[in-house]
XYZ file of C-alpha atoms in Angstrom:
322
model
C 11.007 9.677 -19.299
C 11.795 6.714 -17.045
C 8.359 5.213 -17.743
C 8.819 5.611 -21.510
C 12.262 4.001 -21.317
C 10.884 1.070 -19.309
C 8.061 0.639 -21.786
C 10.552 0.574 -24.648
C 12.566 -2.087 -22.799
C 9.702 -4.354 -21.738
C 7.601 -4.276 -24.920
C 10.059 -6.250 -27.115
C 10.754 -8.598 -24.202
C 7.090 -9.516 -23.814
C 6.677 -9.618 -27.587
C 9.378 -12.313 -27.787
C 7.424 -14.428 -25.266
C 4.033 -14.289 -26.970
C 4.422 -17.362 -29.174
C 2.795 -20.698 -28.213
C 3.058 -22.699 -26.033
C 3.821 -19.843 -23.624
C 1.503 -18.482 -20.946
C 0.711 -15.310 -22.897
C -0.682 -17.256 -25.850
C -2.696 -19.490 -23.506
C -4.385 -16.499 -21.857
C -5.064 -14.914 -25.238
C -6.921 -18.081 -26.254
C -9.004 -17.720 -23.096
C -9.759 -14.137 -24.125
C -11.030 -15.411 -27.470
C -13.408 -17.754 -25.614
C -14.764 -15.030 -23.323
C -18.279 -13.799 -24.171
C -18.624 -10.255 -25.468
C -18.084 -7.823 -22.557
C -20.195 -5.269 -24.458
C -23.169 -7.525 -23.741
C -23.109 -7.608 -19.913
C -26.094 -9.934 -19.661
C -24.476 -12.604 -21.834
C -21.151 -12.190 -20.037
C -22.687 -12.557 -16.555
C -24.779 -15.541 -17.684
C -21.687 -17.262 -19.095
C -19.677 -16.625 -15.927
C -22.466 -18.026 -13.741
C -23.118 -21.064 -15.924
C -21.654 -24.299 -14.490
C -18.128 -24.999 -15.734
C -17.913 -28.294 -17.601
C -14.401 -28.497 -19.023
C -10.902 -27.074 -18.642
C -11.629 -24.470 -21.326
C -14.074 -22.861 -18.889
C -11.297 -21.904 -16.445
C -11.578 -18.325 -17.685
C -14.831 -18.041 -15.721
C -12.924 -18.037 -12.429
C -10.199 -15.615 -13.569
C -11.596 -13.340 -16.309
C -9.740 -10.172 -15.298
C -6.678 -10.313 -17.538
C -8.709 -11.558 -20.481
C -11.129 -8.631 -20.125
C -8.211 -6.177 -20.097
C -6.803 -7.748 -23.263
C -10.168 -7.639 -25.022
C -10.621 -3.977 -24.104
C -7.109 -3.126 -25.346
C -7.879 -4.983 -28.594
C -11.025 -2.962 -29.158
C -12.984 -6.207 -28.513
C -11.555 -7.801 -31.633
C -11.371 -11.611 -31.684
C -8.529 -11.789 -34.211
C -5.566 -13.645 -32.747
C -2.836 -11.214 -33.988
C -4.789 -8.255 -32.605
C -5.299 -9.957 -29.237
C -1.629 -10.907 -28.982
C -0.583 -7.327 -29.733
C -3.090 -6.077 -27.153
C -1.754 -8.513 -24.542
C 1.761 -7.131 -25.045
C 0.444 -3.591 -24.569
C -1.363 -4.592 -21.346
C 1.740 -6.338 -19.973
C 4.003 -3.414 -20.865
C 1.601 -1.008 -19.172
C 1.513 -3.250 -16.067
C 5.319 -3.386 -15.870
C 5.509 0.399 -16.126
C 2.705 0.735 -13.550
C 4.646 -1.485 -11.136
C 7.572 0.930 -11.413
C 5.362 4.013 -10.984
C 3.534 2.547 -7.984
C 6.876 1.587 -6.431
C 8.104 5.172 -6.761
C 4.886 6.408 -5.143
C 5.226 3.931 -2.264
C 8.904 4.731 -1.676
C 8.217 8.467 -1.658
C 6.533 8.020 1.715
C 10.035 7.482 3.171
C 12.434 8.946 0.601
C 12.816 12.003 -1.563
C 11.843 11.559 -5.210
C 15.500 11.712 -6.311
C 16.225 8.633 -4.151
C 12.935 6.804 -4.729
C 13.266 6.858 -8.530
C 16.559 4.914 -8.904
C 15.623 2.498 -6.104
C 12.303 1.710 -7.806
C 14.209 1.195 -11.054
C 16.458 -1.376 -9.356
C 13.437 -3.124 -7.824
C 11.817 -3.328 -11.251
C 14.610 -5.664 -12.360
C 15.025 -7.478 -9.028
C 15.807 -11.202 -9.213
C 16.997 -13.765 -6.653
C 20.615 -14.536 -5.932
C 21.446 -17.440 -8.238
C 24.138 -20.068 -7.931
C 25.621 -22.260 -10.710
C 23.910 -25.354 -9.361
C 20.512 -26.523 -8.166
C 17.697 -24.965 -10.148
C 19.736 -22.687 -12.395
C 18.007 -22.290 -15.803
C 21.273 -22.913 -17.663
C 21.865 -26.278 -16.005
C 20.424 -29.165 -18.016
C 17.687 -31.080 -16.264
C 16.939 -28.338 -13.745
C 13.771 -26.288 -13.396
C 13.767 -22.545 -14.122
C 15.195 -20.713 -11.139
C 11.951 -18.919 -10.232
C 10.142 -22.196 -9.484
C 12.334 -23.146 -6.536
C 13.157 -19.662 -5.316
C 11.311 -16.387 -4.791
C 11.816 -13.668 -7.366
C 10.375 -10.191 -7.608
C 10.891 -10.343 -11.375
C 8.486 -12.576 -13.317
C 8.354 -11.886 -17.047
C 6.600 -14.924 -18.528
C 3.353 -15.201 -16.531
C 0.892 -12.525 -17.674
C -1.457 -12.570 -14.688
C 1.426 -12.138 -12.225
C 2.741 -9.197 -14.232
C -0.724 -7.635 -14.432
C -1.443 -7.970 -10.714
C 1.920 -6.733 -9.390
C 1.065 -2.989 -9.205
C -2.268 -3.826 -7.557
C -0.453 -5.924 -4.933
C 1.858 -3.048 -4.029
C -1.086 -0.645 -3.785
C -3.053 -3.129 -1.665
C -0.148 -3.462 0.769
C 0.176 0.326 1.143
C -3.556 1.106 1.375
C -4.297 -1.716 3.817
C -1.454 -0.591 6.105
C -2.964 2.909 5.995
C -6.377 1.337 6.756
C -8.015 2.685 3.619
C -10.534 -0.103 3.957
C -12.795 0.553 0.964
C -9.817 0.993 -1.354
C -8.258 -2.179 0.070
C -11.456 -4.140 -0.485
C -11.760 -3.021 -4.110
C -8.069 -3.630 -4.835
C -8.228 -7.118 -3.294
C -11.398 -8.074 -5.177
C -9.977 -6.769 -8.466
C -6.785 -8.742 -7.933
C -8.737 -11.923 -7.289
C -10.327 -11.644 -10.732
C -6.830 -11.610 -12.266
C -4.817 -13.739 -9.818
C -5.857 -14.330 -6.177
C -2.579 -15.594 -4.692
C -1.363 -12.383 -3.078
C -4.789 -11.762 -1.569
C -4.854 -15.280 -0.136
C -1.577 -14.554 1.675
C -2.499 -10.969 2.561
C -5.800 -11.766 4.282
C -4.388 -13.747 7.280
C -1.597 -11.175 7.680
C -4.157 -8.343 7.610
C -6.184 -10.024 10.352
C -3.035 -10.387 12.479
C -2.112 -6.763 11.824
C -5.550 -5.592 12.932
C -5.331 -7.647 16.112
C -1.868 -6.237 16.843
C -2.945 -2.660 16.127
C -6.438 -2.563 17.693
C -6.590 -5.593 19.954
C -9.036 -8.412 19.313
C -12.131 -6.266 19.703
C -14.882 -4.625 17.706
C -12.654 -2.188 15.838
C -10.466 -4.978 14.450
C -13.491 -7.115 13.576
C -15.217 -4.196 11.808
C -12.103 -3.383 9.787
C -11.659 -7.035 8.768
C -15.260 -7.283 7.592
C -15.004 -4.064 5.568
C -11.670 -4.981 3.960
C -12.165 -8.718 3.470
C -15.886 -9.113 2.797
C -15.866 -8.381 -0.943
C -12.711 -10.390 -1.820
C -14.049 -13.333 0.204
C -17.199 -13.309 -1.940
C -15.083 -13.303 -5.114
C -12.923 -16.137 -3.778
C -16.045 -18.154 -2.906
C -17.261 -17.761 -6.500
C -13.870 -18.869 -7.814
C -13.840 -21.873 -5.503
C -17.226 -22.888 -6.879
C -15.859 -22.809 -10.430
C -12.825 -24.872 -9.412
C -15.053 -27.414 -7.668
C -17.197 -27.774 -10.786
C -14.044 -28.592 -12.741
C -12.985 -31.119 -10.095
C -10.021 -28.969 -9.093
C -9.260 -28.283 -5.460
C -6.223 -28.339 -3.251
C -4.724 -30.814 -0.816
C -2.428 -30.789 2.193
C 0.887 -32.226 0.959
C 3.891 -30.733 2.769
C 6.789 -29.775 0.461
C 5.507 -31.970 -2.392
C 5.279 -29.189 -4.992
C 8.433 -27.459 -3.748
C 10.555 -30.619 -3.956
C 9.648 -30.983 -7.632
C 11.586 -27.787 -8.407
C 14.241 -27.433 -5.728
C 16.861 -30.046 -4.786
C 17.707 -28.076 -1.644
C 14.789 -26.192 -0.064
C 16.783 -24.501 2.761
C 19.235 -23.172 0.155
C 16.298 -21.969 -1.964
C 14.907 -20.074 1.037
C 18.307 -18.540 1.760
C 18.787 -17.460 -1.856
C 15.321 -15.926 -1.879
C 15.499 -13.823 1.275
C 19.244 -13.124 1.480
C 18.949 -9.383 0.908
C 15.931 -8.592 3.137
C 17.295 -10.882 5.864
C 20.670 -9.095 5.766
C 18.901 -5.740 5.867
C 16.884 -6.892 8.877
C 20.029 -8.054 10.686
C 21.967 -4.830 10.063
C 19.099 -2.479 10.946
C 17.453 -4.669 13.572
C 17.201 -1.941 16.238
C 15.275 0.239 13.820
C 13.076 -2.248 12.022
C 11.909 -4.105 15.119
C 9.779 -1.007 15.786
C 8.616 -0.798 12.162
C 5.235 -2.484 12.060
C 4.914 -2.026 8.305
C 7.967 -4.190 7.676
C 6.610 -6.865 10.030
C 3.374 -6.744 8.022
C 5.371 -7.354 4.823
C 7.276 -10.264 6.386
C 3.991 -11.739 7.640
C 2.521 -11.770 4.125
C 5.644 -13.451 2.764
C 5.586 -16.012 5.594
C 1.946 -16.910 4.918
C 2.570 -17.173 1.157
C 5.591 -19.408 1.747
C 3.654 -21.664 4.131
C 0.861 -21.985 1.570
C 3.337 -23.113 -1.070
C 5.130 -25.433 1.362
C 1.971 -27.152 2.620
C -0.541 -27.177 -0.248
C -0.786 -28.538 -3.788
C -3.385 -27.991 -6.493
C -5.390 -31.081 -7.429
C -5.182 -31.157 -11.196
C -2.988 -32.827 -13.823
C 0.254 -31.130 -14.754
C 1.730 -28.318 -12.702
C 0.602 -28.564 -9.063
C 2.524 -25.619 -7.630
C 0.055 -22.797 -8.263
C 0.283 -21.828 -4.589
C 3.792 -20.555 -5.394
C 2.624 -17.348 -7.082
C 1.845 -15.532 -3.848
C 5.516 -15.648 -2.811
C 6.711 -13.666 -5.821
C 4.122 -10.965 -5.255
C 4.808 -10.886 -1.497
C-alpha cells in the first residue's frame, strides 16, 4: 500500500516536470535518437561509432534512454516516450523507497524501517531564508550549493538512486559479482556515485583485509567491469572534446555564496547523529564507509570541473547519491 501511495504522489509530480526545457524532455529527445534496441547489431555499431557532435552524448549514457524506450514499447512518438519516462521515474522513486526499507531491515524491525524509509524518501537539506534559497531572486536552486537526498528534476539521478543504495549494501557485504554488475549498470545511467564509491571501496578493503592479495582480488572482481564501462565513456567524452579539469571550488562558488555554510546545512543531521552516538558509531565500519563515499564525492565536486560550455558542475551529482 505504501508503494502504491508513493507512486500516486510521485507520478503527477514528475508529469508536471516533463515539459521542455526540463531535463526529462532532454533525455526523451536522446531516447528518440537512440538506434533500435531490438536490432542489437545496429545499436552496438552506433554506440561504438565515433561521436561527432553533442547530440551523440547518448552513446556514453544510454541506460535511462533504453529504459524509456522499453517502457514505451519502442515507440518513437514523443507523447508516448514522455509518458513512458514518467512511468520509469515513478517506478524508480518507489524502488528507492522499497530498497531503503530492505536496507533498514538489517538493523530494524519492519514496523520501524517502513516509516523511517518513508521519511528518507522525502529528505531534503536544512534550508535558510538566504544564500541559495530557490525563493530568493538571483539565487541558484538550493540543491546546487547544498547536498540533498531528494532530487526530483534530474531523471538519471532518480533512476540510479535505488541502484546506489543496493551497491552500498552489497559491496559492504562483499557480494563482489553483484557489486560489479550494479556498478556497471549505474555507469550506463549515471556514473557519479560509482566514481565516488570506487576509492572508498578500495580503502574499505585495505582496512578490512590489509593491503594484501585478498584486498587486491576483491578490488579487481568488484571494480574491473565498471572501470571498463568508465573507460568507454571517457573515450566518448574525449571524442566530443569534453573532459575535466582541476579547478578548486570553481563550480561550487557559482552556486553557493558561503561554502562552509552549505556544507553545514548539508550534513547537519548526520553530523549531529555522529556526535550524539559517537561511542557506538566509531566502531561501526559501515557508517565510516558511507562517510568515506560522501567525502570522496564532495572532494570531486570541490576540486574538479567539466570542460564544456554551460553547466560545469556535473561532478556534484555524486554527493546527492552519497
